[in-house]
C-alpha positions as YAML, in Angstrom:
chain: A
units: angstrom
residues:
- id: 1
  name: TRP
  ca: [6.55, 177.10, 105.17]
- id: 2
  name: ALA
  ca: [8.07, 175.05, 107.99]
- id: 3
  name: PHE
  ca: [7.56, 170.84, 106.54]
- id: 4
  name: ASP
  ca: [10.66, 167.91, 106.17]
- id: 5
  name: PRO
  ca: [11.68, 168.36, 102.85]
- id: 6
  name: ARG
  ca: [11.73, 164.69, 102.19]
- id: 7
  name: ALA
  ca: [7.66, 164.55, 101.43]
- id: 8
  name: THR
  ca: [8.74, 167.36, 98.33]
- id: 9
  name: ILE
  ca: [9.67, 163.71, 96.86]
- id: 10
  name: GLU
  ca: [8.13, 160.76, 98.72]
- id: 11
  name: GLY
  ca: [5.87, 160.63, 100.93]
- id: 12
  name: GLY
  ca: [2.96, 158.22, 99.52]
- id: 13
  name: VAL
  ca: [5.08, 156.42, 97.16]
- id: 14
  name: SER
  ca: [9.16, 155.64, 97.58]
- id: 15
  name: ARG
  ca: [10.67, 158.41, 96.06]
- id: 16
  name: ARG
  ca: [11.78, 156.54, 92.81]
- id: 17
  name: THR
  ca: [8.09, 155.67, 92.05]
- id: 18
  name: LEU
  ca: [7.21, 159.45, 92.56]
- id: 19
  name: PHE
  ca: [10.91, 160.30, 89.93]
- id: 20
  name: VAL
  ca: [9.09, 157.51, 87.56]
- id: 21
  name: TYR
  ca: [5.50, 159.23, 87.69]
- id: 22
  name: ARG
  ca: [6.79, 163.51, 87.52]
- id: 23
  name: SER
  ca: [9.22, 161.77, 84.47]
- id: 24
  name: VAL
  ca: [5.47, 160.62, 82.63]
- id: 25
  name: MET
  ca: [3.76, 162.91, 83.74]
- id: 26
  name: LEU
  ca: [6.30, 165.72, 82.03]
- id: 27
  name: LEU
  ca: [6.98, 164.22, 79.37]
- id: 28
  name: PHE
  ca: [2.69, 163.65, 78.26]
- id: 29
  name: PHE
  ca: [3.41, 167.64, 79.13]
- id: 30
  name: ILE
  ca: [5.52, 168.25, 76.86]
- id: 31
  name: VAL
  ca: [4.52, 166.17, 74.19]
- id: 32
  name: VAL
  ca: [0.57, 167.32, 73.92]
- id: 33
  name: GLN
  ca: [2.62, 171.73, 74.43]
- id: 34
  name: ILE
  ca: [3.95, 170.84, 71.07]
- id: 35
  name: MET
  ca: [0.80, 169.68, 69.58]
- id: 36
  name: HIS
  ca: [-0.77, 173.06, 71.09]
- id: 37
  name: PHE
  ca: [2.19, 174.96, 69.66]
- id: 38
  name: ALA
  ca: [1.68, 173.34, 66.39]
- id: 39
  name: SER
  ca: [-1.58, 173.42, 66.38]
- id: 40
  name: ASN
  ca: [-2.42, 177.27, 66.37]
- id: 41
  name: ILE
  ca: [1.57, 177.99, 64.03]
- id: 42
  name: ILE
  ca: [-0.25, 176.60, 61.26]
- id: 43
  name: GLU
  ca: [-3.96, 178.18, 62.65]
- id: 44
  name: VAL
  ca: [-2.73, 181.90, 62.49]
- id: 45
  name: GLY
  ca: [0.62, 181.61, 62.09]
- id: 46
  name: TYR
  ca: [2.14, 181.97, 65.76]
- id: 47
  name: VAL
  ca: [2.03, 181.12, 69.36]
- id: 48
  name: ARG
  ca: [1.28, 183.66, 71.02]
- id: 49
  name: ARG
  ca: [-2.44, 184.31, 71.42]
- id: 50
  name: ILE
  ca: [-2.73, 181.47, 73.31]
- id: 51
  name: TYR
  ca: [-1.01, 183.49, 75.91]
- id: 52
  name: ARG
  ca: [-4.32, 185.63, 75.54]
- id: 53
  name: PHE
  ca: [-7.05, 182.72, 77.54]
- id: 54
  name: TYR
  ca: [-5.93, 181.49, 82.66]
- id: 55
  name: THR
  ca: [-6.38, 178.32, 81.06]
- id: 56
  name: THR
  ca: [-3.22, 178.23, 78.88]
- id: 57
  name: TRP
  ca: [-1.24, 179.81, 81.93]
- id: 58
  name: ASN
  ca: [-2.30, 177.28, 84.05]
- id: 59
  name: PHE
  ca: [-1.27, 174.40, 81.92]
- id: 60
  name: HIS
  ca: [2.55, 175.67, 81.34]
- id: 61
  name: VAL
  ca: [2.65, 176.73, 85.21]
- id: 62
  name: VAL
  ca: [1.65, 172.31, 85.49]
- id: 63
  name: GLY
  ca: [4.14, 172.18, 83.19]
- id: 64
  name: LEU
  ca: [6.52, 174.31, 85.87]
- id: 65
  name: TYR
  ca: [4.84, 171.94, 88.88]
- id: 66
  name: PHE
  ca: [6.23, 168.63, 86.56]
- id: 67
  name: ALA
  ca: [9.53, 170.65, 86.13]
- id: 68
  name: VAL
  ca: [9.89, 171.85, 89.50]
- id: 69
  name: GLY
  ca: [8.95, 167.87, 90.43]
- id: 70
  name: TRP
  ca: [10.82, 165.65, 88.51]
- id: 71
  name: LEU
  ca: [14.39, 168.14, 89.43]
- id: 72
  name: LEU
  ca: [13.82, 167.09, 93.02]
- id: 73
  name: SER
  ca: [12.96, 163.71, 92.98]
- id: 74
  name: TRP
  ca: [16.79, 163.11, 90.36]
- id: 75
  name: ARG
  ca: [18.35, 165.06, 92.90]
- id: 76
  name: ALA
  ca: [16.90, 162.81, 96.06]
- id: 77
  name: CYS
  ca: [16.91, 159.05, 93.91]
- id: 78
  name: TYR
  ca: [20.75, 160.28, 91.75]
- id: 79
  name: GLY
  ca: [22.52, 163.62, 91.79]
- id: 80
  name: ASP
  ca: [22.02, 164.18, 96.01]
- id: 81
  name: PRO
  ca: [20.59, 161.88, 97.68]
- id: 82
  name: GLU
  ca: [22.72, 162.11, 100.60]
- id: 83
  name: ARG
  ca: [20.32, 165.87, 100.97]
- id: 84
  name: TYR
  ca: [17.57, 163.57, 102.19]
- id: 85
  name: SER
  ca: [19.15, 161.02, 103.69]
- id: 86
  name: GLY
  ca: [16.92, 162.37, 107.09]
- id: 87
  name: LYS
  ca: [18.84, 164.96, 107.84]
- id: 88
  name: GLU
  ca: [17.06, 167.79, 110.03]
- id: 89
  name: ARG
  ca: [17.28, 170.69, 107.71]
- id: 90
  name: SER
  ca: [14.89, 173.68, 106.73]
- id: 91
  name: PRO
  ca: [13.21, 173.19, 102.68]
- id: 92
  name: ASN
  ca: [15.18, 174.72, 100.71]
- id: 93
  name: TRP
  ca: [13.32, 178.02, 98.67]
- id: 94
  name: LEU
  ca: [13.01, 175.25, 95.27]
- id: 95
  name: GLU
  ca: [11.04, 172.72, 97.99]
- id: 96
  name: ARG
  ca: [9.92, 176.14, 98.68]
- id: 97
  name: VAL
  ca: [8.27, 177.22, 95.35]
- id: 98
  name: PHE
  ca: [7.80, 173.39, 95.19]
- id: 99
  name: LEU
  ca: [4.67, 173.43, 98.03]
- id: 100
  name: ALA
  ca: [3.59, 176.65, 96.08]
- id: 101
  name: LEU
  ca: [2.78, 175.32, 92.83]
- id: 102
  name: MET
  ca: [1.17, 172.63, 94.60]
- id: 103
  name: GLU
  ca: [-1.39, 174.42, 96.09]
- id: 104
  name: ILE
  ca: [-2.12, 177.31, 92.96]
- id: 105
  name: GLU
  ca: [-2.43, 174.77, 90.35]
- id: 106
  name: LEU
  ca: [-4.66, 171.46, 92.21]
- id: 107
  name: PRO
  ca: [-7.53, 174.09, 93.44]
- id: 108
  name: THR
  ca: [-7.50, 175.69, 89.64]
- id: 109
  name: THR
  ca: [-6.97, 172.77, 87.44]
- id: 110
  name: MET
  ca: [-10.48, 171.95, 89.19]
- id: 111
  name: MET
  ca: [-12.04, 175.88, 89.26]
- id: 112
  name: ILE
  ca: [-11.30, 176.26, 85.35]
- id: 113
  name: ALA
  ca: [-13.36, 173.11, 84.08]
- id: 114
  name: LEU
  ca: [-15.86, 173.88, 86.00]
- id: 115
  name: VAL
  ca: [-16.27, 177.08, 84.06]
- id: 116
  name: VAL
  ca: [-14.72, 175.09, 81.38]
- id: 117
  name: TRP
  ca: [-17.95, 172.16, 81.06]
- id: 118
  name: ALA
  ca: [-20.56, 174.01, 82.96]
- id: 119
  name: VAL
  ca: [-20.40, 177.09, 81.23]
- id: 120
  name: LEU
  ca: [-18.53, 177.77, 78.02]
- id: 121
  name: HIS
  ca: [-18.39, 174.49, 76.52]
- id: 122
  name: PRO
  ca: [-22.73, 174.76, 77.04]
- id: 123
  name: SER
  ca: [-22.17, 178.73, 75.17]
- id: 124
  name: ALA
  ca: [-20.01, 177.16, 72.02]
- id: 125
  name: VAL
  ca: [-22.22, 174.02, 71.56]
- id: 126
  name: ALA
  ca: [-25.58, 176.61, 71.29]
- id: 127
  name: SER
  ca: [-23.37, 178.54, 68.89]
- id: 128
  name: GLY
  ca: [-22.91, 175.27, 66.71]
- id: 129
  name: VAL
  ca: [-19.05, 175.35, 67.76]
- id: 130
  name: PRO
  ca: [-18.84, 172.81, 69.92]
- id: 131
  name: GLU
  ca: [-15.51, 171.62, 68.92]
- id: 132
  name: ARG
  ca: [-13.92, 174.12, 70.47]
- id: 133
  name: THR
  ca: [-14.06, 172.84, 73.80]
- id: 134
  name: LEU
  ca: [-14.77, 169.47, 72.70]
- id: 135
  name: ASN
  ca: [-11.05, 168.47, 71.23]
- id: 136
  name: PHE
  ca: [-8.42, 167.09, 72.57]
- id: 137
  name: LEU
  ca: [-5.76, 169.55, 73.96]
- id: 138
  name: SER
  ca: [-8.77, 171.14, 75.78]
- id: 139
  name: ILE
  ca: [-9.20, 167.74, 77.10]
- id: 140
  name: VAL
  ca: [-6.06, 167.35, 78.47]
- id: 141
  name: GLN
  ca: [-6.09, 170.82, 80.07]
- id: 142
  name: HIS
  ca: [-9.23, 171.28, 80.85]
- id: 143
  name: GLY
  ca: [-10.04, 168.23, 83.03]
- id: 144
  name: VAL
  ca: [-6.88, 165.48, 82.78]
- id: 145
  name: ASN
  ca: [-4.84, 167.50, 84.14]
- id: 146
  name: ILE
  ca: [-6.71, 167.39, 88.37]
- id: 147
  name: PRO
  ca: [-5.49, 163.27, 88.04]
- id: 148
  name: MET
  ca: [-2.01, 165.27, 87.24]
- id: 149
  name: MET
  ca: [-1.51, 166.73, 89.80]
- id: 150
  name: LEU
  ca: [-4.55, 164.47, 91.98]
- id: 151
  name: GLY
  ca: [-2.06, 161.63, 91.45]
- id: 152
  name: ASP
  ca: [1.67, 163.46, 92.64]
- id: 153
  name: PHE
  ca: [-0.61, 165.29, 95.53]
- id: 154
  name: PHE
  ca: [-1.20, 161.49, 96.97]
- id: 155
  name: CYS
  ca: [2.12, 160.48, 95.61]
- id: 156
  name: ASN
  ca: [4.07, 162.96, 98.04]
- id: 157
  name: GLY
  ca: [4.32, 163.77, 101.31]
- id: 158
  name: LEU
  ca: [2.59, 168.07, 101.33]
- id: 159
  name: ARG
  ca: [-0.43, 169.22, 102.80]
- id: 160
  name: PHE
  ca: [-2.13, 171.80, 101.84]
- id: 161
  name: GLN
  ca: [-1.58, 175.16, 104.12]
- id: 162
  name: LYS
  ca: [-5.10, 177.35, 105.55]
- id: 163
  name: TRP
  ca: [-3.77, 180.70, 104.65]
- id: 164
  name: HIS
  ca: [-1.57, 179.83, 101.43]
- id: 165
  name: VAL
  ca: [-4.85, 180.43, 99.87]
- id: 166
  name: LEU
  ca: [-3.95, 184.35, 99.35]
- id: 167
  name: LEU
  ca: [-1.83, 182.32, 96.31]
- id: 168
  name: THR
  ca: [-4.32, 180.82, 94.34]
- id: 169
  name: ALA
  ca: [-6.11, 184.37, 95.10]
- id: 170
  name: SER
  ca: [-3.08, 186.27, 94.09]
- id: 171
  name: PHE
  ca: [-2.47, 184.18, 90.89]
- id: 172
  name: GLY
  ca: [-5.91, 184.72, 89.80]
- id: 173
  name: GLY
  ca: [-5.57, 188.47, 90.28]
- id: 174
  name: VAL
  ca: [-2.56, 188.26, 88.71]
- id: 175
  name: TYR
  ca: [-4.52, 187.51, 85.42]
- id: 176
  name: VAL
  ca: [-7.58, 189.50, 85.67]
- id: 177
  name: GLY
  ca: [-4.88, 192.38, 86.15]
- id: 178
  name: PHE
  ca: [-2.88, 191.04, 82.75]
- id: 179
  name: HIS
  ca: [-6.20, 190.99, 80.89]
- id: 180
  name: SER
  ca: [-7.67, 194.51, 81.60]
- id: 181
  name: VAL
  ca: [-4.02, 195.80, 80.78]
- id: 182
  name: MET
  ca: [-4.10, 194.18, 77.41]
- id: 183
  name: LEU
  ca: [-7.39, 195.06, 76.50]
- id: 184
  name: ALA
  ca: [-6.58, 198.87, 77.57]
- id: 185
  name: VAL
  ca: [-3.52, 198.78, 75.91]
- id: 186
  name: GLU
  ca: [-5.50, 197.28, 72.46]
- id: 187
  name: ASP
  ca: [-8.00, 199.50, 72.72]
- id: 188
  name: ALA
  ca: [-5.48, 202.19, 73.12]
- id: 189
  name: ALA
  ca: [-4.08, 201.12, 70.17]
- id: 190
  name: GLY
  ca: [-7.58, 200.81, 68.29]
- id: 191
  name: LEU
  ca: [-7.61, 197.38, 67.93]
- id: 192
  name: PRO
  ca: [-10.71, 195.69, 67.99]
- id: 193
  name: HIS
  ca: [-11.68, 195.30, 71.26]
- id: 194
  name: ARG
  ca: [-11.07, 190.87, 71.71]
- id: 195
  name: PRO
  ca: [-11.23, 189.95, 75.91]
- id: 196
  name: SER
  ca: [-10.24, 186.54, 76.20]
- id: 197
  name: TYR
  ca: [-13.48, 185.15, 77.80]
- id: 198
  name: ALA
  ca: [-17.15, 188.03, 77.47]
- id: 199
  name: PHE
  ca: [-17.26, 188.10, 81.47]
- id: 200
  name: LEU
  ca: [-13.93, 189.94, 81.98]
- id: 201
  name: SER
  ca: [-14.58, 192.46, 79.03]
- id: 202
  name: GLY
  ca: [-14.02, 196.11, 80.32]
- id: 203
  name: ALA
  ca: [-17.77, 197.02, 78.24]
- id: 204
  name: THR
  ca: [-19.45, 194.09, 81.12]
- id: 205
  name: PRO
  ca: [-21.23, 196.33, 84.00]
- id: 206
  name: LEU
  ca: [-20.68, 193.68, 86.34]
- id: 207
  name: LEU
  ca: [-16.68, 192.88, 85.47]
- id: 208
  name: GLY
  ca: [-15.86, 193.66, 89.40]
- id: 209
  name: VAL
  ca: [-18.51, 190.84, 90.69]
- id: 210
  name: PHE
  ca: [-17.48, 188.14, 88.08]
- id: 211
  name: VAL
  ca: [-13.99, 188.88, 89.52]
- id: 212
  name: PHE
  ca: [-14.98, 188.50, 92.95]
- id: 213
  name: VAL
  ca: [-17.79, 185.51, 92.25]
- id: 214
  name: ILE
  ca: [-13.75, 183.99, 90.29]
- id: 215
  name: LEU
  ca: [-11.15, 185.16, 93.52]
- id: 216
  name: VAL
  ca: [-13.88, 182.95, 96.06]
- id: 217
  name: ALA
  ca: [-14.92, 179.97, 93.64]
- id: 218
  name: LEU
  ca: [-10.56, 179.96, 93.71]
- id: 219
  name: SER
  ca: [-10.82, 179.57, 97.54]
- id: 220
  name: PHE
  ca: [-13.48, 177.00, 97.61]
- id: 221
  name: PHE
  ca: [-11.51, 174.74, 95.98]
- id: 222
  name: TYR
  ca: [-8.11, 175.64, 97.85]
- id: 223
  name: PHE
  ca: [-10.15, 174.28, 100.32]
- id: 224
  name: LEU
  ca: [-11.84, 171.89, 99.23]
- id: 225
  name: SER
  ca: [-7.79, 170.52, 98.48]
- id: 226
  name: TYR
  ca: [-7.36, 171.60, 101.80]
- id: 227
  name: GLN
  ca: [-9.62, 168.52, 102.38]
- id: 228
  name: PHE
  ca: [-8.16, 166.07, 100.71]
- id: 229
  name: ASN
  ca: [-4.96, 166.70, 103.85]
- id: 230
  name: ARG
  ca: [-7.49, 164.55, 105.95]
- id: 231
  name: CYS
  ca: [-7.67, 161.71, 102.99]
- id: 232
  name: LYS
  ca: [-3.03, 161.33, 104.22]
- id: 233
  name: ARG
  ca: [-2.00, 159.87, 106.46]
- id: 234
  name: PRO
  ca: [1.20, 161.20, 108.40]
- id: 235
  name: PHE
  ca: [3.95, 162.08, 106.44]
- id: 236
  name: ALA
  ca: [7.11, 159.28, 106.99]
- id: 237
  name: PRO
  ca: [9.83, 158.22, 105.06]
- id: 238
  name: VAL
  ca: [8.77, 154.60, 102.53]
- id: 239
  name: GLU
  ca: [11.52, 154.22, 100.60]
- id: 240
  name: ASP
  ca: [12.21, 151.00, 101.23]
- id: 241
  name: LEU
  ca: [9.57, 150.70, 99.22]
- id: 242
  name: SER
  ca: [9.79, 148.57, 95.49]
- id: 243
  name: ILE
  ca: [8.81, 150.44, 92.30]
...
């Protein structure tokens, strides 16, 4: 967790440029999320069902990432610039959280895109309902979020830490645990057995294998993201760059 706090708000570009980028991405997230809520209210009358899905969890954390990043950038540009003047200090808790969110989200967005477009979309097409995955919200939540995260990664000065792969795997594990408890509660209440993803059904004899494969896939994409460190020059402040 030792890194220059200025790496959270500048690196590949100046801090003001990164502030503009994060402002646009956060606004885009808010608009998309309002559309997601509205579509579910129109369709079923409530929004809580969207939280059954890992992709919803992931996209919300992408939004949290840009919200925290926007706050850090705002502080650096307008709120408390002196804090990022170059004086040696350790990163605070919010800067560490921001690094953790980056390390969780970039690999997770790539893994989800692979599952959706290589597994779930062909299944939807075979079932005659390609619009289930081939729609604006799905494309954003299962595809556009990757360049959103990559853009911020290459604009800031942060680097993936090898053993933080446990954070990414833990996020996937928390969802699997939530999904299992949700199904158990619904089964106990006599409700229909409706797993959010067929391969996570409690009735699937290979459930443990699927969970293991998911965790391996998350780890693979984490170490792929770790290799992106090679594409970034060593962190150096670039405040003198113009927008």
